[in-house]
Coordinates of C-alpha atoms in Angstrom, one line a residue:
Chain A
M1 CA 52.6 68.4 -39.5
K2 CA 54.7 65.3 -38.9
A3 CA 53.3 62.4 -36.8
A4 CA 54.2 58.9 -35.9
T5 CA 51.4 56.6 -37.1
W6 CA 50.5 52.9 -36.8
T7 CA 50.5 51.5 -40.3
G8 CA 50.1 47.8 -39.7
V9 CA 51.1 45.1 -37.3
N10 CA 54.5 46.0 -35.9
E11 CA 54.8 48.9 -38.3
V12 CA 55.3 52.5 -37.3
S13 CA 55.8 55.3 -39.9
V14 CA 56.4 59.0 -39.7
E15 CA 54.0 60.8 -42.1
E16 CA 52.7 64.2 -43.0
V17 CA 49.2 64.5 -41.5
P18 CA 46.7 67.4 -41.1
E19 CA 47.0 69.6 -38.0
P20 CA 44.3 69.1 -35.4
Q21 CA 41.5 71.5 -35.0
L22 CA 39.4 72.8 -32.1
L23 CA 36.3 70.5 -32.5
N24 CA 34.6 71.4 -29.2
D25 CA 34.5 74.6 -27.1
H26 CA 36.3 72.9 -24.2
D27 CA 39.3 71.8 -26.4
V28 CA 42.8 73.0 -26.3
I29 CA 45.6 72.4 -28.9
L30 CA 49.1 71.7 -27.6
K31 CA 52.4 72.1 -29.4
V32 CA 54.0 68.9 -28.2
K33 CA 57.4 69.2 -26.6
Q34 CA 57.9 65.6 -25.6
S35 CA 55.9 62.4 -26.1
V36 CA 56.9 59.0 -24.8
T37 CA 56.4 55.3 -25.7
C38 CA 54.3 53.3 -23.2
G39 CA 54.2 49.6 -22.7
S40 CA 50.5 49.6 -23.5
D41 CA 51.3 50.9 -27.0
L42 CA 52.9 47.6 -27.7
H43 CA 49.5 45.8 -27.5
L44 CA 48.3 48.2 -30.3
L45 CA 51.5 47.8 -32.2
G46 CA 51.3 44.0 -32.2
G47 CA 47.7 43.9 -33.2
Y48 CA 46.5 42.5 -29.9
I49 CA 43.9 45.3 -29.7
P50 CA 42.4 45.0 -33.2
F51 CA 40.8 48.4 -33.4
M52 CA 43.6 50.4 -34.9
R53 CA 43.1 51.9 -38.4
A54 CA 46.2 52.4 -40.6
G55 CA 47.2 56.0 -40.3
D56 CA 46.2 56.4 -36.7
V57 CA 48.5 58.7 -34.7
L58 CA 50.0 56.9 -31.7
G59 CA 51.0 58.3 -28.2
H60 CA 49.2 59.2 -25.0
E61 CA 51.8 60.4 -22.5
F62 CA 53.0 63.9 -23.3
I63 CA 54.0 67.5 -22.3
G64 CA 53.5 70.6 -24.5
E65 CA 52.6 74.2 -24.7
I66 CA 49.0 75.4 -25.3
V67 CA 48.8 77.2 -28.6
E68 CA 45.0 77.5 -29.0
A69 CA 42.1 77.2 -26.6
G70 CA 38.4 76.9 -27.2
P71 CA 36.0 79.6 -26.0
A72 CA 34.7 77.5 -23.0
V73 CA 38.2 76.9 -21.6
R74 CA 38.5 79.0 -18.4
N75 CA 41.6 77.9 -16.5
R76 CA 44.2 77.5 -19.2
K77 CA 45.7 80.0 -21.6
V78 CA 47.9 80.1 -24.6
G79 CA 51.5 79.8 -23.6
D80 CA 50.9 77.5 -20.6
R81 CA 53.4 74.6 -20.3
V82 CA 51.2 71.7 -19.5
V83 CA 51.2 67.9 -18.9
G84 CA 48.3 66.1 -20.6
A85 CA 46.2 63.3 -19.1
P86 CA 45.9 60.3 -21.4
F87 CA 42.1 59.9 -20.8
A88 CA 39.5 62.5 -22.1
A89 CA 37.4 63.2 -19.0
C90 CA 34.6 65.8 -18.8
G91 CA 35.0 66.6 -15.1
N92 CA 31.2 66.9 -14.7
C93 CA 29.7 63.4 -14.8
W94 CA 29.3 61.2 -11.7
Y95 CA 32.5 59.2 -12.3
C96 CA 34.6 62.3 -12.7
K97 CA 33.1 63.7 -9.5
Q98 CA 34.3 60.5 -7.8
E99 CA 37.8 61.1 -9.3
Q100 CA 37.5 58.0 -11.4
Y101 CA 38.4 60.0 -14.5
S102 CA 39.2 57.1 -16.8
L103 CA 35.6 55.9 -16.4
C104 CA 34.2 59.3 -17.6
D105 CA 30.7 58.7 -19.1
N106 CA 31.3 61.4 -21.7
G107 CA 34.9 60.9 -22.8
N108 CA 34.4 58.3 -25.5
A109 CA 32.6 59.6 -28.5
A110 CA 32.0 56.1 -29.9
P111 CA 31.2 53.9 -26.8
G112 CA 29.4 51.1 -28.7
I113 CA 32.6 49.0 -29.3
T114 CA 33.7 48.8 -25.7
E115 CA 30.2 48.5 -24.4
G116 CA 29.9 45.5 -26.6
L117 CA 33.2 44.0 -25.4
W118 CA 33.0 44.8 -21.7
G119 CA 29.3 45.6 -20.9
Q120 CA 30.2 49.2 -20.1
S121 CA 32.4 51.8 -21.7
P122 CA 35.3 53.4 -19.9
G123 CA 36.3 56.9 -21.1
G124 CA 38.2 57.7 -24.2
C125 CA 42.0 57.5 -24.4
L126 CA 44.1 59.7 -26.7
G127 CA 46.0 57.7 -29.4
Y128 CA 44.6 54.4 -28.2
S129 CA 42.5 52.9 -31.0
H130 CA 38.9 53.4 -32.2
A131 CA 37.6 51.3 -29.3
M132 CA 38.7 54.1 -27.0
G133 CA 37.3 57.0 -28.9
G134 CA 39.5 57.2 -32.0
Y135 CA 41.4 60.2 -30.9
A136 CA 44.7 61.1 -32.5
G137 CA 47.7 60.7 -30.2
S138 CA 50.6 62.8 -29.1
H139 CA 53.5 61.5 -31.2
A140 CA 52.9 64.5 -33.4
E141 CA 53.8 68.2 -33.6
Y142 CA 50.4 69.2 -32.3
I143 CA 47.6 67.4 -30.4
R144 CA 44.0 68.3 -29.6
V145 CA 43.0 67.6 -25.9
P146 CA 39.3 67.5 -25.3
Y147 CA 38.1 69.2 -22.0
G148 CA 41.3 71.2 -21.7
D149 CA 40.6 72.5 -18.3
V150 CA 40.3 69.0 -16.9
G151 CA 42.9 67.2 -19.0
T152 CA 45.9 69.5 -18.8
F153 CA 48.0 70.6 -15.8
V154 CA 50.3 73.6 -15.6
V155 CA 53.9 72.4 -14.8
P156 CA 55.7 74.3 -12.1
E157 CA 58.6 76.3 -13.4
G158 CA 61.3 74.3 -11.5
V159 CA 60.3 71.0 -13.0
S160 CA 62.0 70.0 -16.2
D161 CA 60.1 68.8 -19.3
T162 CA 61.4 65.3 -19.0
R163 CA 60.6 64.9 -15.3
A164 CA 57.1 66.3 -15.7
L165 CA 56.4 64.2 -18.8
F166 CA 56.1 61.0 -16.8
A167 CA 53.4 62.6 -14.5
S168 CA 51.2 62.2 -17.5
D169 CA 50.9 58.4 -17.3
A170 CA 53.8 56.3 -15.9
A171 CA 53.9 58.1 -12.5
S172 CA 50.2 58.6 -12.2
T173 CA 49.4 55.0 -13.1
G174 CA 52.0 53.7 -10.7
W175 CA 50.8 56.0 -7.9
M176 CA 47.2 55.0 -8.6
G177 CA 48.1 51.3 -8.2
A178 CA 49.8 51.8 -4.8
D179 CA 47.1 54.1 -3.6
L180 CA 44.0 52.2 -4.7
A181 CA 45.5 48.9 -3.6
G182 CA 45.4 50.4 -0.1
T183 CA 49.2 50.6 0.6
K184 CA 49.8 51.8 4.1
P185 CA 52.8 52.4 6.4
G186 CA 54.5 49.1 7.3
D187 CA 53.2 47.2 4.4
V188 CA 55.3 44.8 2.2
V189 CA 54.6 45.5 -1.4
A190 CA 55.6 43.5 -4.5
V191 CA 55.4 44.9 -8.0
W192 CA 55.6 42.8 -11.2
G193 CA 57.2 44.6 -14.0
A194 CA 60.2 47.1 -13.8
G195 CA 59.2 49.3 -16.7
G196 CA 58.2 52.9 -16.2
V197 CA 54.9 52.1 -14.5
G198 CA 56.2 49.4 -12.3
Q199 CA 59.1 51.5 -11.1
M200 CA 56.8 54.4 -10.3
A201 CA 54.4 52.0 -8.5
A202 CA 57.3 50.9 -6.3
R203 CA 58.4 54.4 -5.7
A204 CA 54.8 55.4 -4.8
A205 CA 54.5 52.5 -2.4
M206 CA 57.7 53.7 -0.6
L207 CA 56.5 57.2 -0.4
L208 CA 53.2 56.0 1.0
G209 CA 55.1 54.3 3.8
A210 CA 55.7 50.7 2.7
E211 CA 58.4 49.1 4.8
Q212 CA 59.7 46.8 2.1
V213 CA 59.2 46.9 -1.6
F214 CA 60.2 44.3 -4.2
V215 CA 60.1 44.6 -8.0
V216 CA 60.1 41.5 -10.2
D217 CA 61.5 41.5 -13.7
R218 CA 64.2 39.9 -15.8
I219 CA 65.9 42.8 -17.7
P220 CA 69.2 43.6 -16.0
E221 CA 69.2 47.3 -16.9
R222 CA 65.7 47.7 -15.5
L223 CA 66.4 45.8 -12.3
Q224 CA 69.5 48.1 -11.9
Q225 CA 67.3 51.1 -12.2
V226 CA 65.0 49.7 -9.5
R227 CA 68.0 49.5 -7.1
E228 CA 69.6 52.8 -8.1
H229 CA 66.8 55.2 -8.7
V230 CA 63.8 53.7 -6.9
G231 CA 65.5 52.3 -3.9
A232 CA 63.5 49.0 -3.9
E233 CA 64.7 45.4 -3.9
A234 CA 65.0 43.8 -7.3
I235 CA 64.1 40.1 -8.0
D236 CA 65.2 38.6 -11.3
Y237 CA 62.5 36.0 -12.1
S238 CA 64.8 34.3 -14.6
R239 CA 67.3 33.4 -11.9
T240 CA 65.1 32.5 -8.9
D241 CA 61.7 31.1 -7.9
V242 CA 59.7 34.3 -7.3
L243 CA 57.1 32.7 -5.0
A244 CA 59.8 31.0 -2.8
E245 CA 61.9 34.2 -2.8
L246 CA 59.0 36.3 -1.6
R247 CA 57.9 33.9 1.1
E248 CA 61.5 33.7 2.3
R249 CA 61.8 37.5 2.5
T250 CA 58.4 38.0 4.1
G251 CA 58.5 35.6 7.0
G252 CA 56.4 33.1 5.1
R253 CA 53.5 35.5 4.7
G254 CA 53.7 36.9 1.2
P255 CA 53.4 40.6 0.3
D256 CA 50.5 42.6 1.8
V257 CA 50.0 44.4 -1.6
C258 CA 50.8 42.9 -5.0
I259 CA 50.8 45.3 -8.0
E260 CA 50.8 43.8 -11.5
A261 CA 52.4 46.3 -14.0
V262 CA 52.9 43.9 -17.0
G263 CA 49.7 43.3 -18.8
M264 CA 48.5 41.1 -21.6
E265 CA 51.9 40.2 -23.1
A266 CA 53.6 38.9 -20.1
H267 CA 56.7 36.7 -20.5
S268 CA 57.8 33.8 -18.4
S269 CA 60.8 31.6 -18.5
G270 CA 58.8 28.6 -17.4
S271 CA 56.3 26.2 -18.9
A272 CA 53.5 28.6 -18.0
G273 CA 55.0 31.1 -20.4
V274 CA 55.1 28.6 -23.3
Y275 CA 51.5 27.6 -22.5
D276 CA 50.3 31.2 -22.6
Q277 CA 52.2 32.0 -25.8
V278 CA 50.7 29.0 -27.6
K279 CA 47.2 29.7 -26.5
Q280 CA 47.4 33.4 -27.4
Q281 CA 48.9 32.7 -30.8
L282 CA 46.1 30.2 -31.5
R283 CA 43.6 32.8 -30.4
L284 CA 42.3 30.5 -27.6
Q285 CA 42.9 33.3 -25.2
T286 CA 43.5 37.0 -26.0
D287 CA 45.8 37.9 -23.1
R288 CA 48.7 36.3 -21.4
P289 CA 48.2 36.7 -17.6
T290 CA 51.4 35.0 -16.4
A291 CA 52.4 37.7 -14.0
L292 CA 48.9 38.2 -12.7
R293 CA 48.6 34.5 -11.8
E294 CA 51.9 34.7 -9.9
A295 CA 50.8 37.8 -8.1
V296 CA 47.6 36.0 -6.9
M297 CA 49.6 33.1 -5.7
A298 CA 52.2 35.3 -4.0
C299 CA 49.8 37.6 -2.2
R300 CA 49.4 37.0 1.6
K301 CA 46.0 35.8 2.9
G302 CA 43.6 38.8 3.0
G303 CA 46.0 40.9 0.9
S304 CA 45.3 43.3 -1.9
L305 CA 46.0 42.9 -5.6
F306 CA 45.9 45.6 -8.2
T307 CA 46.4 45.2 -12.0
L308 CA 47.8 48.2 -13.8
G309 CA 48.9 46.3 -16.9
V310 CA 46.4 46.5 -19.7
F311 CA 44.3 43.5 -20.5
A312 CA 41.9 43.4 -23.5
A313 CA 39.5 40.5 -23.0
M314 CA 40.0 36.9 -21.9
V315 CA 42.6 35.0 -19.9
D316 CA 42.9 31.3 -19.2
K317 CA 43.7 29.5 -16.0
F318 CA 43.0 32.4 -13.8
P319 CA 43.3 31.2 -10.1
L320 CA 40.0 32.4 -9.0
G321 CA 39.9 29.7 -6.3
A322 CA 43.1 31.1 -4.7
L323 CA 41.6 34.6 -5.0
M324 CA 38.4 33.7 -3.2
N325 CA 39.7 31.3 -0.6
K326 CA 42.6 33.5 0.4
G327 CA 40.2 36.4 0.8
L328 CA 42.0 38.7 -1.6
T329 CA 40.8 42.1 -2.7
F330 CA 41.3 42.5 -6.5
R331 CA 41.1 45.8 -8.3
G332 CA 42.2 47.3 -11.6
A333 CA 41.8 50.5 -13.6
Q334 CA 43.0 52.5 -16.4
V335 CA 44.7 55.6 -15.1
H336 CA 42.8 58.3 -13.3
A337 CA 45.6 60.6 -14.1
Q338 CA 43.7 63.8 -13.3
R339 CA 43.4 62.7 -9.7
Y340 CA 47.1 62.3 -9.2
I341 CA 49.0 64.7 -11.5
P342 CA 48.7 67.8 -9.3
E343 CA 50.2 65.9 -6.3
L344 CA 52.9 64.3 -8.4
L345 CA 54.0 67.6 -9.9
E346 CA 54.3 69.0 -6.4
R347 CA 56.4 66.0 -5.3
M348 CA 58.5 66.4 -8.5
E349 CA 59.1 70.0 -7.6
R350 CA 60.2 69.0 -4.1
G351 CA 62.6 66.4 -5.6
E352 CA 60.7 63.5 -3.9
L353 CA 59.9 61.9 -7.2
T354 CA 62.5 61.8 -10.1
T355 CA 61.7 60.2 -13.4
E356 CA 64.4 61.4 -15.8
H357 CA 66.2 58.0 -15.7
L358 CA 63.3 56.4 -17.4
A359 CA 64.0 58.4 -20.6
T360 CA 66.9 56.2 -21.7
H361 CA 66.5 57.2 -25.3
V362 CA 65.6 60.7 -26.4
L363 CA 65.0 60.9 -30.2
P364 CA 63.6 63.2 -32.8
L365 CA 60.1 62.3 -33.9
S366 CA 61.5 61.2 -37.3
E367 CA 63.2 58.3 -35.5
A368 CA 59.9 57.0 -33.9
P369 CA 60.0 53.7 -35.9
R370 CA 63.5 53.0 -34.5
G371 CA 62.4 54.1 -31.0
Y372 CA 59.5 51.7 -31.0
Q373 CA 61.8 48.9 -32.3
M374 CA 64.3 49.4 -29.4
F375 CA 61.5 49.8 -26.9
K376 CA 59.7 46.7 -28.0
E377 CA 62.8 44.5 -28.1
K378 CA 64.3 46.2 -25.1
E379 CA 67.5 46.8 -27.1
D380 CA 70.3 48.9 -25.7
G381 CA 68.8 49.1 -22.3
C382 CA 65.8 50.9 -23.6
V383 CA 63.2 51.6 -20.8
R384 CA 61.3 54.4 -22.6
A385 CA 61.9 56.1 -25.9
V386 CA 61.0 59.8 -25.7
F387 CA 60.3 61.7 -28.9
T388 CA 60.8 65.5 -29.3
P389 CA 58.5 66.6 -32.1
G390 CA 59.8 70.2 -31.9
S391 CA 63.4 69.4 -32.5
Chain B
M1 CA 33.7 46.1 -64.3
P2 CA 36.9 48.2 -64.1
L3 CA 39.3 47.4 -61.2
P4 CA 38.9 50.7 -59.3
K5 CA 35.1 50.2 -59.4
I6 CA 35.5 46.6 -58.1
L7 CA 37.8 47.8 -55.3
A8 CA 35.4 50.6 -54.3
R9 CA 32.5 48.1 -54.2
A10 CA 34.6 45.7 -52.1
A11 CA 35.5 48.5 -49.7
G12 CA 31.8 49.5 -49.4
L13 CA 30.9 45.9 -48.6
A14 CA 33.6 45.7 -46.0
T15 CA 32.3 48.9 -44.3
E16 CA 28.8 47.5 -44.3
A17 CA 30.2 44.2 -42.9
G18 CA 32.0 46.1 -40.1
S19 CA 28.9 48.0 -39.2
G20 CA 26.9 44.7 -39.3
A21 CA 29.5 42.9 -37.3
L22 CA 29.3 45.4 -34.4
Q23 CA 25.5 45.1 -34.4
Q24 CA 25.9 41.3 -34.3
L25 CA 28.5 41.5 -31.6
Q26 CA 26.1 43.3 -29.4
H27 CA 23.6 40.4 -29.8
L28 CA 26.0 37.6 -29.1
R29 CA 25.5 35.7 -25.9
L30 CA 28.8 33.9 -25.7
P31 CA 30.3 33.7 -22.2
G32 CA 32.1 37.0 -21.5
V33 CA 31.5 38.9 -24.7
G34 CA 28.7 40.9 -26.3
Q35 CA 26.5 41.6 -23.3
A36 CA 25.4 45.0 -24.7
S37 CA 22.2 45.5 -26.7
V38 CA 19.3 43.4 -25.8
T39 CA 18.0 40.6 -28.0
D40 CA 14.2 41.1 -27.5
D41 CA 11.7 40.6 -30.3
P42 CA 10.7 43.9 -32.0
D43 CA 7.6 44.5 -29.9
T44 CA 9.4 44.0 -26.6
A45 CA 12.5 45.9 -27.8
A46 CA 10.4 49.0 -28.6
R47 CA 8.7 48.9 -25.2
R48 CA 11.8 48.5 -23.2
W49 CA 12.9 51.6 -21.3
R50 CA 16.4 52.7 -22.4
A51 CA 18.1 55.0 -19.9
V52 CA 21.0 57.1 -19.0
T53 CA 21.8 58.5 -15.5
V54 CA 22.5 62.2 -15.7
L55 CA 24.2 64.1 -12.9
T56 CA 21.6 66.9 -12.6
D57 CA 18.5 67.8 -10.6
P58 CA 15.6 65.6 -11.8
E59 CA 13.3 68.7 -11.7
Q60 CA 15.3 70.3 -14.5
L61 CA 14.7 67.3 -16.7
R62 CA 11.0 67.2 -15.8
T63 CA 10.5 70.8 -16.7
E64 CA 11.7 70.5 -20.2
T65 CA 12.3 67.3 -22.3
P66 CA 15.9 67.5 -23.6
A67 CA 16.1 68.6 -27.2
P68 CA 17.6 65.3 -28.6
L69 CA 14.6 63.4 -27.3
A70 CA 12.0 66.1 -28.1
R71 CA 12.9 65.6 -31.8
F72 CA 11.1 62.2 -31.7
G73 CA 7.8 64.0 -30.9
D74 CA 5.0 61.8 -29.5
R75 CA 6.6 58.6 -30.8
L76 CA 8.4 58.4 -27.4
E77 CA 7.4 58.2 -23.8
V78 CA 10.0 59.9 -21.5
R79 CA 10.4 59.2 -17.8
V80 CA 12.5 61.0 -15.3
T81 CA 13.2 59.6 -11.8
P82 CA 15.7 60.5 -9.1
A83 CA 18.8 58.3 -9.2
P84 CA 19.8 56.7 -5.9
G85 CA 22.8 57.8 -3.9
D86 CA 22.9 61.4 -5.2
R87 CA 23.7 60.3 -8.7
G88 CA 21.3 62.8 -10.2
A89 CA 18.4 61.7 -12.5
E90 CA 17.6 58.6 -14.5
L91 CA 16.4 59.8 -17.9
A92 CA 14.6 57.0 -19.7
A93 CA 12.7 56.8 -23.0
R94 CA 10.9 54.2 -25.0
F95 CA 8.9 54.0 -28.2
R96 CA 5.2 53.7 -28.2
S97 CA 5.1 51.2 -31.1
P98 CA 7.4 48.6 -32.8
V99 CA 10.5 50.1 -34.4
T100 CA 13.5 49.1 -36.4
E101 CA 17.1 48.4 -35.1
E102 CA 18.1 51.7 -36.8
E103 CA 15.5 53.6 -34.9
L104 CA 16.6 52.0 -31.6
G105 CA 20.1 53.1 -32.5
E106 CA 19.0 56.7 -33.0
L107 CA 17.3 56.6 -29.6
R108 CA 20.6 55.4 -28.0
S109 CA 22.5 58.3 -29.7
A110 CA 19.8 60.8 -28.6
L111 CA 20.0 59.7 -24.9
R112 CA 23.8 59.9 -24.9
E113 CA 23.6 63.3 -26.6
A114 CA 21.1 64.6 -24.1
K115 CA 23.3 63.5 -21.2
Q116 CA 26.4 65.1 -22.6
R117 CA 24.6 68.4 -23.3
I118 CA 23.3 68.6 -19.8
E119 CA 26.5 67.5 -18.1
T120 CA 29.1 69.3 -20.3
G121 CA 27.2 71.8 -22.4
E122 CA 28.2 70.2 -25.7
V123 CA 28.5 66.9 -27.6
L124 CA 32.0 65.6 -27.8
R125 CA 33.3 65.2 -31.4
N126 CA 36.0 63.0 -32.6
E127 CA 36.0 63.8 -36.3
P128 CA 37.9 65.0 -38.2
Q129 CA 41.1 63.7 -36.5
P130 CA 44.6 64.0 -38.0
H131 CA 45.6 60.8 -39.6
G132 CA 48.1 59.5 -42.1
H133 CA 47.5 57.4 -45.2
R134 CA 44.5 55.1 -44.8
A135 CA 45.3 51.8 -46.6
Q136 CA 42.0 50.7 -48.2
T137 CA 42.1 47.2 -46.8
P138 CA 39.0 45.1 -46.0
Q139 CA 40.0 45.1 -42.3
G140 CA 40.4 48.9 -42.3
K141 CA 37.1 49.4 -44.0
A142 CA 35.3 47.0 -41.6
L143 CA 36.7 49.1 -38.7
D144 CA 35.4 52.2 -40.4
G145 CA 32.0 50.6 -40.5
M146 CA 32.2 49.7 -36.8
D147 CA 33.2 53.3 -36.0
E148 CA 30.3 54.7 -37.9
R149 CA 27.9 52.4 -36.0
A150 CA 29.4 52.7 -32.6
A151 CA 27.4 55.7 -31.5
K152 CA 24.2 53.8 -32.1
E153 CA 25.2 50.6 -30.3
G154 CA 25.9 49.7 -26.8
V155 CA 24.2 48.9 -23.5
L156 CA 21.2 51.1 -23.8

């Protein structure tokens, strides 16, 4: 079959690879209908997460049709149109029972690397390096999904492929941030990053009752989408002082909830951005936390901060003093998609949550290298490049 | 020595280096990294309990030693205690006498395997996976070595 693979730093190829097999009784195999680039892929692409092997199949956000199911699969059948969750989660361990699916004890078949890095291993993530289980990803004609009953969700008939696709990760991650940050009616929420996840976090905050929602970015097309499709207020950090702007617009308090949806390759137009770039390139820090620092400083006293952006290891100049003395609550997580996908699909069916606008570029799989190039460089207003392996 | 043989030997060394690097990473005590495997001397390492928490009734584990641990025979002591907060059972094991790093790695794998079999009914596999052309670079081979070693390393 054809698949888009990582072949080196900033190199994506389309290659002929073997088809996946059922390796466990709980597995399902999907024929992939659509699979989409995610901002977190860029950390793999750029070599910032150095656990990719040349030839690894990329992709973890996808929709497809079940074409094969293992003998222990009970609730899915061949022919089901399903959205897949990025993380392999067993559904039976203590973490899964707490609905913390990305922390599944059994989802990473090779947990030694992440236990060495982080002291504990989260679950395994499809198409996301050998540190996260070494699973082949979804930018392919077929994908194996471990624990098929837990990791796939039947899509209601009235929901289009492209709308449902984003329930897999962008919408579920965004929703998780707004939910676990404790957003409640009347809150003021600020989101850093107007990519797919940031937009979905903002939309989730609005649907959870936030009275005012801001999204911070610098890309005009993305800020326009925030205004048009999400209905939130856009702040262009390249044209204004974000901290001053937020204080001015919140009666001097700052947002109740701050959600960081940028991650380890944050940009900044100021000296902080230069500082972080230099330190990262010299390997004196692994991650650039520019947006995260700003979120800590912006958050109101006693407020809540959630990081959805992916970080790998170390950051420098993290304002821990502000975090502690302002009494902030700080949380983060990889996506517990299984917890949110059912509700999101229902909201998509009711028309409360639309995502099609994120798919700015729909391409055949053969154009995956160009898709990643556009996505990485944000060319031609690219918010997400969607690949259609079947076409 | 012919070039292909030299390259194969270099690749083999890189794989070993990757495996060794992961093992070393677990023993580093730099701030913020490598807080996984313990750094005890062999006697203490053998006698330290290594444990997983399994979401199951402790009685079930007391009745029958899980097969992956039973394979070690009487070289192991096995202990089962209820986990606090309705988290199931703490399944712990330790060697009766000094052992090698490799044997400790096998115990880590066995504990993880036991937990998976009880909680999910099977052991999750990740090989073979579809992949494209694997360039035979030293970095790539080192990662292969880490991958091979990963099941035997970690916090246990």
